[in-house]
Amino acid sequence: MKVAFPVWQSRISPVFDTAEHLVILEVEEGHEVARMEYPIIGLPPAQRAKRLEELEVDSLICGAVSRHLANMLKANGIEVIPWISGAVDDVLPRYLNGLPLDGPFLMPGCNRQNRRQCRRARRHMTKYPEETL
């Protein structure tokens, strides 16, 4: 399995659409076996989606992502897990162990007062309409 993270200074980039680098972790039997970094600076949304498909990424864990780009990723068979922040090395073990990526890993603004909105947005980002763009 391959999991991609848009990164900035070893943390998940706040916006995938404008991220400059991707870290892709190859995971086997719940353990990281390889880590690669790829530049994606200046790539438009369609090329970002295509690049992840070419790299055979299964899941993208990111901060914000535009609906248009998220739909392209889903059409390419890539699971999108948005609204996540933090260090890649802190988020990955929770993801691999099936633990919720909430609390300190939610992007700023996804707090107790508007937790419902963030959950609704996350649910929306992971359940796409069948239409293609």
CSV table of N, CA and C in Angstrom, one decimal:
chain,number,residue,atom,x,y,z
A,1,MET,N,0.8,-1.2,0.0
A,1,MET,CA,0.0,0.0,0.0
A,1,MET,C,0.9,1.2,0.0
A,2,LYS,N,0.5,2.3,-0.7
A,2,LYS,CA,1.2,3.5,-0.7
A,2,LYS,C,0.3,4.7,-0.2
A,3,VAL,N,0.9,5.4,0.7
A,3,VAL,CA,0.1,6.5,1.3
A,3,VAL,C,0.9,7.8,1.0
A,4,ALA,N,0.2,8.8,0.5
A,4,ALA,CA,0.9,10.1,0.1
A,4,ALA,C,0.5,11.2,1.1
A,5,PHE,N,1.4,12.0,1.4
A,5,PHE,CA,1.2,13.2,2.2
A,5,PHE,C,1.8,14.4,1.5
A,6,PRO,N,1.1,15.5,1.2
A,6,PRO,CA,1.7,16.7,0.7
A,6,PRO,C,2.4,17.3,1.9
A,7,VAL,N,3.7,17.7,1.8
A,7,VAL,CA,4.4,18.2,2.9
A,7,VAL,C,5.0,19.6,2.8
A,8,TRP,N,5.2,20.2,3.9
A,8,TRP,CA,6.0,21.4,4.1
A,8,TRP,C,6.7,21.3,5.4
A,9,GLN,N,8.0,21.3,5.4
A,9,GLN,CA,8.9,21.1,6.6
A,9,GLN,C,8.5,19.9,7.4
A,10,SER,N,8.3,18.8,6.8
A,10,SER,CA,8.0,17.5,7.5
A,10,SER,C,6.6,17.5,8.1
A,11,ARG,N,5.8,18.5,7.8
A,11,ARG,CA,4.4,18.5,8.3
A,11,ARG,C,3.5,18.4,7.1
A,12,ILE,N,2.3,18.0,7.4
A,12,ILE,CA,1.3,17.9,6.3
A,12,ILE,C,1.0,19.4,5.9
A,13,SER,N,1.1,19.6,4.6
A,13,SER,CA,0.8,20.9,4.0
A,13,SER,C,-0.6,21.3,4.2
A,14,PRO,N,-0.9,22.6,4.5
A,14,PRO,CA,-2.3,23.0,4.8
A,14,PRO,C,-3.2,22.9,3.6
A,15,VAL,N,-2.7,23.0,2.3
A,15,VAL,CA,-3.5,22.9,1.1
A,15,VAL,C,-2.8,22.0,0.1
A,16,PHE,N,-3.5,20.9,-0.3
A,16,PHE,CA,-2.9,20.0,-1.3
A,16,PHE,C,-2.7,20.7,-2.6
A,17,ASP,N,-3.7,21.5,-3.0
A,17,ASP,CA,-3.7,22.1,-4.3
A,17,ASP,C,-2.5,23.0,-4.6
A,18,THR,N,-1.8,23.5,-3.6
A,18,THR,CA,-0.7,24.4,-3.7
A,18,THR,C,0.6,23.8,-3.1
A,19,ALA,N,0.6,22.6,-2.6
A,19,ALA,CA,1.7,21.9,-2.0
A,19,ALA,C,2.9,21.8,-3.0
A,20,GLU,N,4.1,21.9,-2.6
A,20,GLU,CA,5.2,21.8,-3.4
A,20,GLU,C,5.9,20.4,-3.5
A,21,HIS,N,5.7,19.6,-2.4
A,21,HIS,CA,6.3,18.3,-2.4
A,21,HIS,C,5.3,17.2,-1.8
A,22,LEU,N,5.6,16.0,-2.3
A,22,LEU,CA,4.8,14.8,-1.8
A,22,LEU,C,5.8,13.9,-1.1
A,23,VAL,N,5.4,13.4,0.0
A,23,VAL,CA,6.1,12.2,0.6
A,23,VAL,C,5.2,11.0,0.4
A,24,ILE,N,5.8,10.0,-0.2
A,24,ILE,CA,5.0,8.8,-0.4
A,24,ILE,C,5.6,7.7,0.4
A,25,LEU,N,4.8,7.0,1.3
A,25,LEU,CA,5.3,6.0,2.1
A,25,LEU,C,4.8,4.6,1.6
A,26,GLU,N,5.6,3.7,1.4
A,26,GLU,CA,5.2,2.4,1.0
A,26,GLU,C,5.1,1.5,2.3
A,27,VAL,N,4.0,0.9,2.5
A,27,VAL,CA,3.7,0.2,3.7
A,27,VAL,C,3.4,-1.3,3.4
A,28,GLU,N,4.0,-2.1,4.1
A,28,GLU,CA,3.7,-3.6,4.0
A,28,GLU,C,3.5,-4.1,5.4
A,29,GLU,N,2.4,-4.9,5.6
A,29,GLU,CA,2.1,-5.5,6.8
A,29,GLU,C,2.1,-4.5,8.0
A,30,GLY,N,1.6,-3.3,7.7
A,30,GLY,CA,1.5,-2.3,8.8
A,30,GLY,C,2.8,-1.6,9.1
A,31,HIS,N,3.9,-1.8,8.3
A,31,HIS,CA,5.1,-1.1,8.6
A,31,HIS,C,5.7,-0.4,7.4
A,32,GLU,N,6.3,0.8,7.6
A,32,GLU,CA,6.9,1.5,6.5
A,32,GLU,C,8.1,0.8,6.0
A,33,VAL,N,8.1,0.6,4.7
A,33,VAL,CA,9.3,-0.1,4.1
A,33,VAL,C,10.1,0.8,3.1
A,34,ALA,N,9.5,1.9,2.7
A,34,ALA,CA,10.2,2.8,1.8
A,34,ALA,C,9.5,4.2,2.0
A,35,ARG,N,10.3,5.2,1.8
A,35,ARG,CA,9.8,6.6,1.8
A,35,ARG,C,10.5,7.4,0.7
A,36,MET,N,9.7,8.0,-0.2
A,36,MET,CA,10.2,8.8,-1.3
A,36,MET,C,9.6,10.1,-1.3
A,37,GLU,N,10.3,11.1,-1.8
A,37,GLU,CA,9.8,12.5,-1.9
A,37,GLU,C,9.8,12.9,-3.4
A,38,TYR,N,8.7,13.5,-3.8
A,38,TYR,CA,8.6,13.9,-5.2
A,38,TYR,C,8.1,15.4,-5.2
A,39,PRO,N,8.7,16.2,-6.1
A,39,PRO,CA,8.3,17.6,-6.3
A,39,PRO,C,7.0,17.6,-7.1
A,40,ILE,N,6.1,18.5,-6.7
A,40,ILE,CA,4.8,18.7,-7.4
A,40,ILE,C,4.6,20.2,-7.6
A,41,ILE,N,5.6,21.0,-7.4
A,41,ILE,CA,5.5,22.4,-7.5
A,41,ILE,C,5.0,22.9,-8.9
A,42,GLY,N,4.0,23.7,-8.9
A,42,GLY,CA,3.5,24.2,-10.2
A,42,GLY,C,2.6,23.3,-11.0
A,43,LEU,N,2.4,22.1,-10.5
A,43,LEU,CA,1.5,21.2,-11.3
A,43,LEU,C,0.0,21.6,-11.1
A,44,PRO,N,-0.7,21.7,-12.2
A,44,PRO,CA,-2.1,22.0,-12.0
A,44,PRO,C,-2.9,20.8,-11.5
A,45,PRO,N,-4.1,20.9,-11.1
A,45,PRO,CA,-4.9,19.8,-10.4
A,45,PRO,C,-4.9,18.5,-11.2
A,46,ALA,N,-5.2,18.6,-12.5
A,46,ALA,CA,-5.2,17.4,-13.3
A,46,ALA,C,-3.9,16.6,-13.3
A,47,GLN,N,-2.8,17.4,-13.4
A,47,GLN,CA,-1.5,16.7,-13.4
A,47,GLN,C,-1.1,16.2,-12.0
A,48,ARG,N,-1.6,16.8,-10.9
A,48,ARG,CA,-1.4,16.3,-9.6
A,48,ARG,C,-2.1,15.0,-9.4
A,49,ALA,N,-3.3,14.9,-9.9
A,49,ALA,CA,-4.1,13.7,-9.8
A,49,ALA,C,-3.4,12.6,-10.6
A,50,LYS,N,-3.0,12.9,-11.8
A,50,LYS,CA,-2.3,12.0,-12.7
A,50,LYS,C,-1.0,11.5,-12.1
A,51,ARG,N,-0.3,12.4,-11.5
A,51,ARG,CA,1.0,12.0,-10.8
A,51,ARG,C,0.8,11.0,-9.7
A,52,LEU,N,-0.2,11.2,-8.9
A,52,LEU,CA,-0.5,10.2,-7.8
A,52,LEU,C,-1.0,8.9,-8.4
A,53,GLU,N,-1.7,8.9,-9.5
A,53,GLU,CA,-2.1,7.7,-10.1
A,53,GLU,C,-0.9,7.0,-10.7
A,54,GLU,N,0.0,7.7,-11.3
A,54,GLU,CA,1.3,7.1,-11.9
A,54,GLU,C,2.1,6.5,-10.8
A,55,LEU,N,2.1,7.1,-9.6
A,55,LEU,CA,2.9,6.6,-8.5
A,55,LEU,C,2.2,5.5,-7.7
A,56,GLU,N,1.0,5.1,-8.2
A,56,GLU,CA,0.2,4.0,-7.6
A,56,GLU,C,-0.1,4.2,-6.2
A,57,VAL,N,-0.5,5.5,-5.8
A,57,VAL,CA,-0.9,5.8,-4.5
A,57,VAL,C,-2.3,5.3,-4.2
A,58,ASP,N,-2.5,4.8,-3.0
A,58,ASP,CA,-3.8,4.2,-2.6
A,58,ASP,C,-4.5,5.3,-1.8
A,59,SER,N,-3.8,6.0,-0.9
A,59,SER,CA,-4.5,7.0,0.0
A,59,SER,C,-3.7,8.3,0.0
A,60,LEU,N,-4.4,9.4,0.1
A,60,LEU,CA,-3.8,10.7,0.3
A,60,LEU,C,-4.3,11.3,1.6
A,61,ILE,N,-3.4,11.6,2.5
A,61,ILE,CA,-3.8,12.2,3.7
A,61,ILE,C,-3.3,13.7,3.6
A,62,CYS,N,-4.3,14.6,3.7
A,62,CYS,CA,-3.9,16.0,3.4
A,62,CYS,C,-4.7,17.0,4.3
A,63,GLY,N,-4.4,18.2,4.2
A,63,GLY,CA,-5.1,19.3,4.8
A,63,GLY,C,-6.3,19.6,3.9
A,64,ALA,N,-6.5,20.8,3.5
A,64,ALA,CA,-7.6,21.1,2.6
A,64,ALA,C,-7.3,20.7,1.2
A,65,VAL,N,-8.3,20.4,0.4
A,65,VAL,CA,-8.2,20.0,-1.0
A,65,VAL,C,-9.5,20.5,-1.7
A,66,SER,N,-9.3,21.0,-2.9
A,66,SER,CA,-10.5,21.5,-3.6
A,66,SER,C,-11.4,20.3,-4.0
A,67,ARG,N,-12.6,20.6,-4.0
A,67,ARG,CA,-13.6,19.5,-4.4
A,67,ARG,C,-13.3,19.0,-5.8
A,68,HIS,N,-12.9,19.8,-6.7
A,68,HIS,CA,-12.5,19.4,-8.1
A,68,HIS,C,-11.4,18.4,-8.1
A,69,LEU,N,-10.3,18.8,-7.4
A,69,LEU,CA,-9.1,17.9,-7.3
A,69,LEU,C,-9.5,16.6,-6.5
A,70,ALA,N,-10.2,16.7,-5.5
A,70,ALA,CA,-10.6,15.5,-4.7
A,70,ALA,C,-11.4,14.6,-5.6
A,71,ASN,N,-12.3,15.1,-6.4
A,71,ASN,CA,-13.1,14.3,-7.3
A,71,ASN,C,-12.2,13.6,-8.4
A,72,MET,N,-11.2,14.3,-8.9
A,72,MET,CA,-10.3,13.6,-9.8
A,72,MET,C,-9.5,12.5,-9.2
A,73,LEU,N,-9.1,12.7,-7.9
A,73,LEU,CA,-8.3,11.7,-7.2
A,73,LEU,C,-9.2,10.4,-7.0
A,74,LYS,N,-10.5,10.7,-6.6
A,74,LYS,CA,-11.4,9.6,-6.3
A,74,LYS,C,-11.6,8.8,-7.6
A,75,ALA,N,-11.8,9.5,-8.7
A,75,ALA,CA,-12.0,8.9,-10.0
A,75,ALA,C,-10.8,8.0,-10.4
A,76,ASN,N,-9.6,8.3,-9.9
A,76,ASN,CA,-8.4,7.5,-10.1
A,76,ASN,C,-8.3,6.4,-9.1
A,77,GLY,N,-9.3,6.3,-8.2
A,77,GLY,CA,-9.2,5.2,-7.2
A,77,GLY,C,-8.4,5.5,-6.0
A,78,ILE,N,-8.2,6.8,-5.7
A,78,ILE,CA,-7.4,7.2,-4.6
A,78,ILE,C,-8.3,7.7,-3.4
A,79,GLU,N,-8.1,7.1,-2.3
A,79,GLU,CA,-8.9,7.5,-1.1
A,79,GLU,C,-8.3,8.8,-0.6
A,80,VAL,N,-9.2,9.8,-0.3
A,80,VAL,CA,-8.8,11.1,0.2
A,80,VAL,C,-9.2,11.3,1.6
A,81,ILE,N,-8.3,11.6,2.5
A,81,ILE,CA,-8.5,11.8,3.9
A,81,ILE,C,-8.1,13.2,4.2
A,82,PRO,N,-9.1,14.2,4.1
A,82,PRO,CA,-8.8,15.6,4.2
A,82,PRO,C,-8.9,16.1,5.7
A,83,TRP,N,-8.5,17.4,5.8
A,83,TRP,CA,-8.6,18.1,7.1
A,83,TRP,C,-7.7,17.7,8.2
A,84,ILE,N,-6.6,17.1,7.8
A,84,ILE,CA,-5.6,16.6,8.7
A,84,ILE,C,-4.3,17.5,8.7
A,85,SER,N,-3.8,17.7,9.9
A,85,SER,CA,-2.6,18.4,10.0
A,85,SER,C,-1.6,17.7,11.0
A,86,GLY,N,-0.4,18.1,11.0
A,86,GLY,CA,0.6,17.5,11.9
A,86,GLY,C,1.8,17.0,11.2
A,87,ALA,N,2.7,16.4,12.0
A,87,ALA,CA,3.9,15.8,11.4
A,87,ALA,C,3.5,14.4,10.8
A,88,VAL,N,4.1,14.2,9.7
A,88,VAL,CA,3.8,12.9,9.0
A,88,VAL,C,4.1,11.7,9.9
A,89,ASP,N,5.2,11.8,10.6
A,89,ASP,CA,5.6,10.7,11.5
A,89,ASP,C,4.7,10.5,12.7
A,90,ASP,N,3.9,11.5,13.0
A,90,ASP,CA,2.9,11.3,14.1
A,90,ASP,C,1.6,10.8,13.5
A,91,VAL,N,1.2,11.2,12.3
A,91,VAL,CA,-0.1,10.8,11.7
A,91,VAL,C,0.0,9.4,11.2
A,92,LEU,N,1.0,9.0,10.6
A,92,LEU,CA,1.1,7.7,9.9
A,92,LEU,C,0.8,6.5,10.9
A,93,PRO,N,1.4,6.4,12.1
A,93,PRO,CA,1.1,5.2,12.9
A,93,PRO,C,-0.4,5.2,13.3
A,94,ARG,N,-1.0,6.3,13.6
A,94,ARG,CA,-2.4,6.3,13.9
A,94,ARG,C,-3.2,5.7,12.7
A,95,TYR,N,-2.9,6.2,11.5
A,95,TYR,CA,-3.6,5.8,10.3
A,95,TYR,C,-3.4,4.2,10.1
A,96,LEU,N,-2.2,3.8,10.3
A,96,LEU,CA,-1.9,2.4,10.0
A,96,LEU,C,-2.6,1.5,11.1
A,97,ASN,N,-2.8,2.0,12.3
A,97,ASN,CA,-3.4,1.2,13.3
A,97,ASN,C,-4.9,1.4,13.4
A,98,GLY,N,-5.5,2.1,12.4
A,98,GLY,CA,-6.9,2.3,12.3
A,98,GLY,C,-7.5,3.2,13.3
A,99,LEU,N,-6.6,4.0,14.0
A,99,LEU,CA,-7.1,5.0,15.0
A,99,LEU,C,-7.6,6.2,14.3
A,100,PRO,N,-8.6,6.9,14.9
A,100,PRO,CA,-9.1,8.1,14.3
A,100,PRO,C,-8.1,9.2,14.3
A,101,LEU,N,-8.1,9.9,13.2
A,101,LEU,CA,-7.2,11.1,13.0
A,101,LEU,C,-8.0,12.3,13.4
A,102,ASP,N,-8.2,12.5,14.7
A,102,ASP,CA,-9.0,13.6,15.2
A,102,ASP,C,-8.2,14.3,16.3
A,103,GLY,N,-8.8,15.1,17.1
A,103,GLY,CA,-8.1,15.8,18.1
A,103,GLY,C,-7.0,16.7,17.6
A,104,PRO,N,-5.8,16.4,18.0
A,104,PRO,CA,-4.7,17.3,17.6
A,104,PRO,C,-4.3,17.2,16.1
A,105,PHE,N,-4.9,16.2,15.4
A,105,PHE,CA,-4.6,16.0,14.0
A,105,PHE,C,-5.5,16.7,13.1
A,106,LEU,N,-6.6,17.2,13.6
A,106,LEU,CA,-7.6,18.0,12.8
A,106,LEU,C,-7.0,19.4,12.5
A,107,MET,N,-7.2,19.9,11.3
A,107,MET,CA,-6.7,21.2,11.0
A,107,MET,C,-7.3,22.2,11.9
A,108,PRO,N,-6.5,23.3,12.1
A,108,PRO,CA,-7.1,24.4,13.0
A,108,PRO,C,-8.4,24.8,12.4
A,109,GLY,N,-9.3,25.1,13.3
A,109,GLY,CA,-10.7,25.5,12.9
A,109,GLY,C,-11.6,24.3,13.1
A,110,CYS,N,-11.1,23.1,13.1
A,110,CYS,CA,-11.9,21.9,13.3
A,110,CYS,C,-11.9,21.5,14.8
A,111,ASN,N,-12.5,22.4,15.6
A,111,ASN,CA,-12.4,22.2,17.0
A,111,ASN,C,-13.8,21.8,17.5
A,112,ARG,N,-13.9,21.8,18.8
A,112,ARG,CA,-15.2,21.4,19.5
A,112,ARG,C,-16.4,22.2,19.0
A,113,GLN,N,-16.3,23.5,18.8
A,113,GLN,CA,-17.4,24.3,18.4
A,113,GLN,C,-18.0,23.9,17.0
A,114,ASN,N,-17.1,23.6,16.1
A,114,ASN,CA,-17.5,23.3,14.7
A,114,ASN,C,-17.1,21.9,14.3
A,115,ARG,N,-17.0,21.0,15.2
A,115,ARG,CA,-16.6,19.6,14.9
A,115,ARG,C,-17.6,19.0,13.9
A,116,ARG,N,-18.9,19.3,14.1
A,116,ARG,CA,-19.9,18.8,13.2
A,116,ARG,C,-19.7,19.2,11.7
A,117,GLN,N,-19.3,20.4,11.5
A,117,GLN,CA,-19.0,20.9,10.2
A,117,GLN,C,-17.8,20.2,9.6
A,118,CYS,N,-16.8,20.0,10.4
A,118,CYS,CA,-15.6,19.3,9.9
A,118,CYS,C,-15.9,17.8,9.5
A,119,ARG,N,-16.7,17.2,10.4
A,119,ARG,CA,-17.1,15.8,10.1
A,119,ARG,C,-17.9,15.7,8.8
A,120,ARG,N,-18.8,16.7,8.7
A,120,ARG,CA,-19.7,16.7,7.5
A,120,ARG,C,-18.8,16.9,6.3
A,121,ALA,N,-17.9,17.9,6.4
A,121,ALA,CA,-17.0,18.1,5.2
A,121,ALA,C,-16.1,16.9,4.9
A,122,ARG,N,-15.6,16.3,6.0
A,122,ARG,CA,-14.8,15.1,5.7
A,122,ARG,C,-15.6,14.0,5.1
A,123,ARG,N,-16.8,13.8,5.6
A,123,ARG,CA,-17.7,12.8,5.0
A,123,ARG,C,-17.9,13.1,3.5
A,124,HIS,N,-18.2,14.4,3.2
A,124,HIS,CA,-18.4,14.8,1.9
A,124,HIS,C,-17.2,14.5,1.0
A,125,MET,N,-16.0,14.8,1.5
A,125,MET,CA,-14.8,14.6,0.7
A,125,MET,C,-14.5,13.2,0.4
A,126,THR,N,-15.0,12.3,1.2
A,126,THR,CA,-14.7,10.9,1.0
A,126,THR,C,-15.8,10.1,0.3
A,127,LYS,N,-16.9,10.7,0.1
A,127,LYS,CA,-18.0,10.1,-0.6
A,127,LYS,C,-18.4,11.0,-1.8
A,128,TYR,N,-18.0,10.5,-2.9
A,128,TYR,CA,-18.1,11.3,-4.1
A,128,TYR,C,-19.3,11.0,-4.9
A,129,PRO,N,-19.9,11.9,-5.6
A,129,PRO,CA,-20.9,11.6,-6.6
A,129,PRO,C,-20.4,10.8,-7.7
A,130,GLU,N,-21.2,10.1,-8.4
A,130,GLU,CA,-20.8,9.2,-9.5
A,130,GLU,C,-20.4,10.0,-10.7
A,131,GLU,N,-20.8,11.3,-10.8
A,131,GLU,CA,-20.5,12.1,-12.0
A,131,GLU,C,-19.0,12.3,-12.1
A,132,THR,N,-18.5,12.4,-13.3
A,132,THR,CA,-17.1,12.7,-13.6
A,132,THR,C,-17.0,14.2,-14.0
A,133,LEU,N,-15.8,14.7,-13.8
A,133,LEU,CA,-15.6,16.1,-14.1
A,133,LEU,C,-14.9,16.2,-15.5
